[in-house]
Amino acid sequence: MDWEALRSKAREMTTRAYAPYSHFPVGAAGLVDDGRIVTGCNVENAAYGVALCAECGMISDLVAGGGGWLVAFSCANANGDRLMPCGRCRQLLWEHGGASLLVDTPAGVMTMDQVLPMAFGVAELEEVSGEDN
Ligand code: THU
């Protein structure tokens, strides 16, 4: 796993961020199981609450580019330091990478089930519907 390549993409994406309100650019990069690297940056709005996190852009890039399963993820702030994904974005990552997704945290590489323990996911829906989603 080439973490430096992923971190470098995440850092590069901070320069594309649109963050005129928070002045807190964020960049995200993910490695997909087919070898693609998907990226995103945060995009804010005058209506503050509708800001899109960098991870949202990255997930759109993943799905619009053909889908796939995330295997590793890194997020950076403007100093190039590793950044933890916010709670909502942890849920997005769970959907597209599951429990074993490797997350680059300031405390070292962790699995997604360490970062989002006891997550809600498709299994909870299937328990009630009895259907495969
Ligand atoms: N932000 C992200 O892009 N990802 C996160 O996981 C945490 C927060 C953005 C949202 C907002 O544009 C700025 O950082 C300050 O909260």
PDB file of C-alpha atoms and ligand atoms in Angstrom:
ATOM      1  CA  MET A   1       0.000   0.000   0.000  1.00  0.00           C
ATOM      2  CA  ASP A   2       1.519   3.308  -1.175  1.00  0.00           C
ATOM      3  CA  TRP A   3       0.285   5.651   1.547  1.00  0.00           C
ATOM      4  CA  GLU A   4       2.585   8.465   0.420  1.00  0.00           C
ATOM      5  CA  ALA A   5       0.947   8.523  -3.041  1.00  0.00           C
ATOM      6  CA  LEU A   6      -2.515   8.683  -1.458  1.00  0.00           C
ATOM      7  CA  ARG A   7      -1.486  11.384   1.040  1.00  0.00           C
ATOM      8  CA  SER A   8       0.056  13.425  -1.729  1.00  0.00           C
ATOM      9  CA  LYS A   9      -3.226  13.304  -3.738  1.00  0.00           C
ATOM     10  CA  ALA A  10      -5.185  14.360  -0.650  1.00  0.00           C
ATOM     11  CA  ARG A  11      -2.782  17.273  -0.047  1.00  0.00           C
ATOM     12  CA  GLU A  12      -2.999  18.311  -3.706  1.00  0.00           C
ATOM     13  CA  MET A  13      -6.800  18.383  -3.468  1.00  0.00           C
ATOM     14  CA  THR A  14      -6.697  20.930  -0.622  1.00  0.00           C
ATOM     15  CA  THR A  15      -5.507  23.453  -3.244  1.00  0.00           C
ATOM     16  CA  ARG A  16      -8.744  22.923  -5.212  1.00  0.00           C
ATOM     17  CA  ALA A  17     -11.059  23.440  -2.243  1.00  0.00           C
ATOM     18  CA  TYR A  18     -13.696  26.186  -2.267  1.00  0.00           C
ATOM     19  CA  ALA A  19     -13.655  27.239   1.380  1.00  0.00           C
ATOM     20  CA  PRO A  20     -14.175  31.032   1.474  1.00  0.00           C
ATOM     21  CA  TYR A  21     -16.211  30.851   4.703  1.00  0.00           C
ATOM     22  CA  SER A  22     -14.315  28.495   6.980  1.00  0.00           C
ATOM     23  CA  HIS A  23     -10.905  29.081   5.367  1.00  0.00           C
ATOM     24  CA  PHE A  24     -10.334  25.408   6.113  1.00  0.00           C
ATOM     25  CA  PRO A  25      -9.488  23.610   2.865  1.00  0.00           C
ATOM     26  CA  VAL A  26      -9.749  19.830   2.960  1.00  0.00           C
ATOM     27  CA  GLY A  27      -8.597  17.227   0.446  1.00  0.00           C
ATOM     28  CA  ALA A  28      -9.568  13.559   0.300  1.00  0.00           C
ATOM     29  CA  ALA A  29      -8.196  10.625  -1.667  1.00  0.00           C
ATOM     30  CA  GLY A  30      -9.232   6.990  -1.824  1.00  0.00           C
ATOM     31  CA  LEU A  31      -7.754   3.890  -3.388  1.00  0.00           C
ATOM     32  CA  VAL A  32     -10.361   1.738  -5.157  1.00  0.00           C
ATOM     33  CA  ASP A  33     -10.159  -2.066  -5.423  1.00  0.00           C
ATOM     34  CA  ASP A  34      -9.505  -1.774  -9.179  1.00  0.00           C
ATOM     35  CA  GLY A  35      -6.449   0.449  -8.570  1.00  0.00           C
ATOM     36  CA  ARG A  36      -8.111   3.802  -9.346  1.00  0.00           C
ATOM     37  CA  ILE A  37      -7.492   6.767  -7.065  1.00  0.00           C
ATOM     38  CA  VAL A  38     -10.551   8.940  -6.474  1.00  0.00           C
ATOM     39  CA  THR A  39     -10.358  12.426  -5.006  1.00  0.00           C
ATOM     40  CA  GLY A  40     -12.426  15.287  -3.637  1.00  0.00           C
ATOM     41  CA  CYS A  41     -12.214  18.692  -1.974  1.00  0.00           C
ATOM     42  CA  ASN A  42     -14.653  20.602   0.200  1.00  0.00           C
ATOM     43  CA  VAL A  43     -17.076  22.973  -1.509  1.00  0.00           C
ATOM     44  CA  GLU A  44     -18.763  25.535   0.736  1.00  0.00           C
ATOM     45  CA  ASN A  45     -21.802  27.724   0.188  1.00  0.00           C
ATOM     46  CA  ALA A  46     -23.151  31.086   1.375  1.00  0.00           C
ATOM     47  CA  ALA A  47     -25.846  28.959   3.019  1.00  0.00           C
ATOM     48  CA  TYR A  48     -23.263  27.477   5.386  1.00  0.00           C
ATOM     49  CA  GLY A  49     -25.199  24.324   6.239  1.00  0.00           C
ATOM     50  CA  VAL A  50     -25.132  22.935   2.720  1.00  0.00           C
ATOM     51  CA  ALA A  51     -21.328  22.777   2.487  1.00  0.00           C
ATOM     52  CA  LEU A  52     -20.037  19.613   0.874  1.00  0.00           C
ATOM     53  CA  CYS A  53     -17.171  17.865   2.634  1.00  0.00           C
ATOM     54  CA  ALA A  54     -14.156  16.680   0.651  1.00  0.00           C
ATOM     55  CA  GLU A  55     -15.274  13.087   1.229  1.00  0.00           C
ATOM     56  CA  CYS A  56     -18.650  13.801  -0.446  1.00  0.00           C
ATOM     57  CA  GLY A  57     -16.835  14.915  -3.588  1.00  0.00           C
ATOM     58  CA  MET A  58     -14.598  11.865  -3.416  1.00  0.00           C
ATOM     59  CA  ILE A  59     -17.563   9.483  -3.147  1.00  0.00           C
ATOM     60  CA  SER A  60     -19.203  11.191  -6.149  1.00  0.00           C
ATOM     61  CA  ASP A  61     -15.964  10.707  -8.073  1.00  0.00           C
ATOM     62  CA  LEU A  62     -15.993   7.015  -7.067  1.00  0.00           C
ATOM     63  CA  VAL A  63     -19.566   6.363  -8.164  1.00  0.00           C
ATOM     64  CA  ALA A  64     -19.530   8.548 -11.301  1.00  0.00           C
ATOM     65  CA  GLY A  65     -16.254   6.947 -12.367  1.00  0.00           C
ATOM     66  CA  GLY A  66     -17.691   3.427 -12.398  1.00  0.00           C
ATOM     67  CA  GLY A  67     -18.131   2.538  -8.720  1.00  0.00           C
ATOM     68  CA  GLY A  68     -16.043  -0.018  -6.872  1.00  0.00           C
ATOM     69  CA  TRP A  69     -15.008  -0.653  -3.304  1.00  0.00           C
ATOM     70  CA  LEU A  70     -12.722   1.678  -1.351  1.00  0.00           C
ATOM     71  CA  VAL A  71      -9.732  -0.089   0.203  1.00  0.00           C
ATOM     72  CA  ALA A  72      -7.731   2.834   1.622  1.00  0.00           C
ATOM     73  CA  PHE A  73      -8.508   6.460   2.457  1.00  0.00           C
ATOM     74  CA  SER A  74      -6.576   9.568   3.421  1.00  0.00           C
ATOM     75  CA  CYS A  75      -7.732  13.089   4.208  1.00  0.00           C
ATOM     76  CA  ALA A  76      -5.602  16.223   4.635  1.00  0.00           C
ATOM     77  CA  ASN A  77      -5.897  19.770   5.947  1.00  0.00           C
ATOM     78  CA  ALA A  78      -4.133  22.800   4.460  1.00  0.00           C
ATOM     79  CA  ASN A  79      -0.970  22.065   6.446  1.00  0.00           C
ATOM     80  CA  GLY A  80      -0.862  18.638   4.814  1.00  0.00           C
ATOM     81  CA  ASP A  81      -1.618  16.966   8.124  1.00  0.00           C
ATOM     82  CA  ARG A  82      -3.877  13.930   8.338  1.00  0.00           C
ATOM     83  CA  LEU A  83      -7.449  14.744   9.239  1.00  0.00           C
ATOM     84  CA  MET A  84     -10.188  12.553  10.689  1.00  0.00           C
ATOM     85  CA  PRO A  85     -13.353  12.390   8.598  1.00  0.00           C
ATOM     86  CA  CYS A  86     -16.406  13.970  10.248  1.00  0.00           C
ATOM     87  CA  GLY A  87     -19.210  11.736  11.523  1.00  0.00           C
ATOM     88  CA  ARG A  88     -21.369  12.062   8.421  1.00  0.00           C
ATOM     89  CA  CYS A  89     -18.428  11.264   6.185  1.00  0.00           C
ATOM     90  CA  ARG A  90     -17.565   8.181   8.232  1.00  0.00           C
ATOM     91  CA  GLN A  91     -21.017   6.902   7.296  1.00  0.00           C
ATOM     92  CA  LEU A  92     -20.326   7.622   3.599  1.00  0.00           C
ATOM     93  CA  LEU A  93     -17.020   5.778   3.838  1.00  0.00           C
ATOM     94  CA  TRP A  94     -18.703   2.820   5.544  1.00  0.00           C
ATOM     95  CA  GLU A  95     -21.176   2.440   2.684  1.00  0.00           C
ATOM     96  CA  HIS A  96     -18.430   2.267   0.049  1.00  0.00           C
ATOM     97  CA  GLY A  97     -15.582   0.602   1.916  1.00  0.00           C
ATOM     98  CA  GLY A  98     -17.095  -1.327   4.798  1.00  0.00           C
ATOM     99  CA  ALA A  99     -15.462  -2.470   8.017  1.00  0.00           C
ATOM    100  CA  SER A 100     -12.058  -3.300   6.532  1.00  0.00           C
ATOM    101  CA  LEU A 101     -11.408   0.013   4.749  1.00  0.00           C
ATOM    102  CA  LEU A 102      -8.002   1.294   5.890  1.00  0.00           C
ATOM    103  CA  VAL A 103      -8.142   4.862   7.201  1.00  0.00           C
ATOM    104  CA  ASP A 104      -5.054   7.060   7.544  1.00  0.00           C
ATOM    105  CA  THR A 105      -5.528   8.730  10.942  1.00  0.00           C
ATOM    106  CA  PRO A 106      -3.222  11.027  12.947  1.00  0.00           C
ATOM    107  CA  ALA A 107      -2.792   8.021  15.278  1.00  0.00           C
ATOM    108  CA  GLY A 108      -1.776   5.668  12.463  1.00  0.00           C
ATOM    109  CA  VAL A 109      -3.613   3.433  10.019  1.00  0.00           C
ATOM    110  CA  MET A 110      -6.881   2.083  11.416  1.00  0.00           C
ATOM    111  CA  THR A 111      -9.725   0.016  10.034  1.00  0.00           C
ATOM    112  CA  MET A 112     -13.098   1.587   9.421  1.00  0.00           C
ATOM    113  CA  ASP A 113     -14.738  -0.484  12.155  1.00  0.00           C
ATOM    114  CA  GLN A 114     -12.307   1.106  14.619  1.00  0.00           C
ATOM    115  CA  VAL A 115     -13.157   4.556  13.291  1.00  0.00           C
ATOM    116  CA  LEU A 116     -16.936   3.921  13.220  1.00  0.00           C
ATOM    117  CA  PRO A 117     -17.726   1.154  15.719  1.00  0.00           C
ATOM    118  CA  MET A 118     -21.148  -0.498  15.688  1.00  0.00           C
ATOM    119  CA  ALA A 119     -22.004   1.226  12.421  1.00  0.00           C
ATOM    120  CA  PHE A 120     -25.441   1.315  10.892  1.00  0.00           C
ATOM    121  CA  GLY A 121     -25.373  -0.135   7.396  1.00  0.00           C
ATOM    122  CA  VAL A 122     -27.160  -2.213   4.793  1.00  0.00           C
ATOM    123  CA  ALA A 123     -27.136  -5.286   7.070  1.00  0.00           C
ATOM    124  CA  GLU A 124     -29.563  -3.513   9.435  1.00  0.00           C
ATOM    125  CA  LEU A 125     -31.964  -2.876   6.528  1.00  0.00           C
ATOM    126  CA  GLU A 126     -31.740  -6.467   5.328  1.00  0.00           C
ATOM    127  CA  GLU A 127     -32.485  -7.820   8.790  1.00  0.00           C
ATOM    128  CA  VAL A 128     -35.964  -6.356   8.550  1.00  0.00           C
ATOM    129  CA  SER A 129     -36.678  -6.575   4.809  1.00  0.00           C
ATOM    130  CA  GLY A 130     -35.185 -10.046   4.364  1.00  0.00           C
ATOM    131  CA  GLU A 131     -33.943  -8.842   0.991  1.00  0.00           C
ATOM    132  CA  ASP A 132     -30.449  -8.445  -0.372  1.00  0.00           C
ATOM    133  CA  ASN A 133     -29.607  -4.850  -1.208  1.00  0.00           C
TER     134      ASN A 133
HETATM  135  N1  THU B   1     -14.727  19.214   6.217  1.00  0.00           N
HETATM  136  C1  THU B   1     -14.469  18.253   5.280  1.00  0.00           C
HETATM  137  O1  THU B   1     -14.355  18.546   4.082  1.00  0.00           O
HETATM  138  N2  THU B   1     -14.341  16.979   5.716  1.00  0.00           N
HETATM  139  C2  THU B   1     -14.405  16.579   7.024  1.00  0.00           C
HETATM  140  O2  THU B   1     -14.397  15.385   7.300  1.00  0.00           O
HETATM  141  C3  THU B   1     -14.454  17.587   8.074  1.00  0.00           C
HETATM  142  C4  THU B   1     -14.895  18.942   7.637  1.00  0.00           C
HETATM  143  C5  THU B   1     -14.903  20.612   5.759  1.00  0.00           C
HETATM  144  C6  THU B   1     -16.304  21.119   5.848  1.00  0.00           C
HETATM  145  C7  THU B   1     -16.090  22.617   5.880  1.00  0.00           C
HETATM  146  O3  THU B   1     -15.988  23.078   4.548  1.00  0.00           O
HETATM  147  C8  THU B   1     -14.724  22.775   6.563  1.00  0.00           C
HETATM  148  O4  THU B   1     -14.121  21.481   6.537  1.00  0.00           O
HETATM  149  C9  THU B   1     -14.783  23.270   8.004  1.00  0.00           C
HETATM  150  O5  THU B   1     -15.608  22.472   8.768  1.00  0.00           O
END
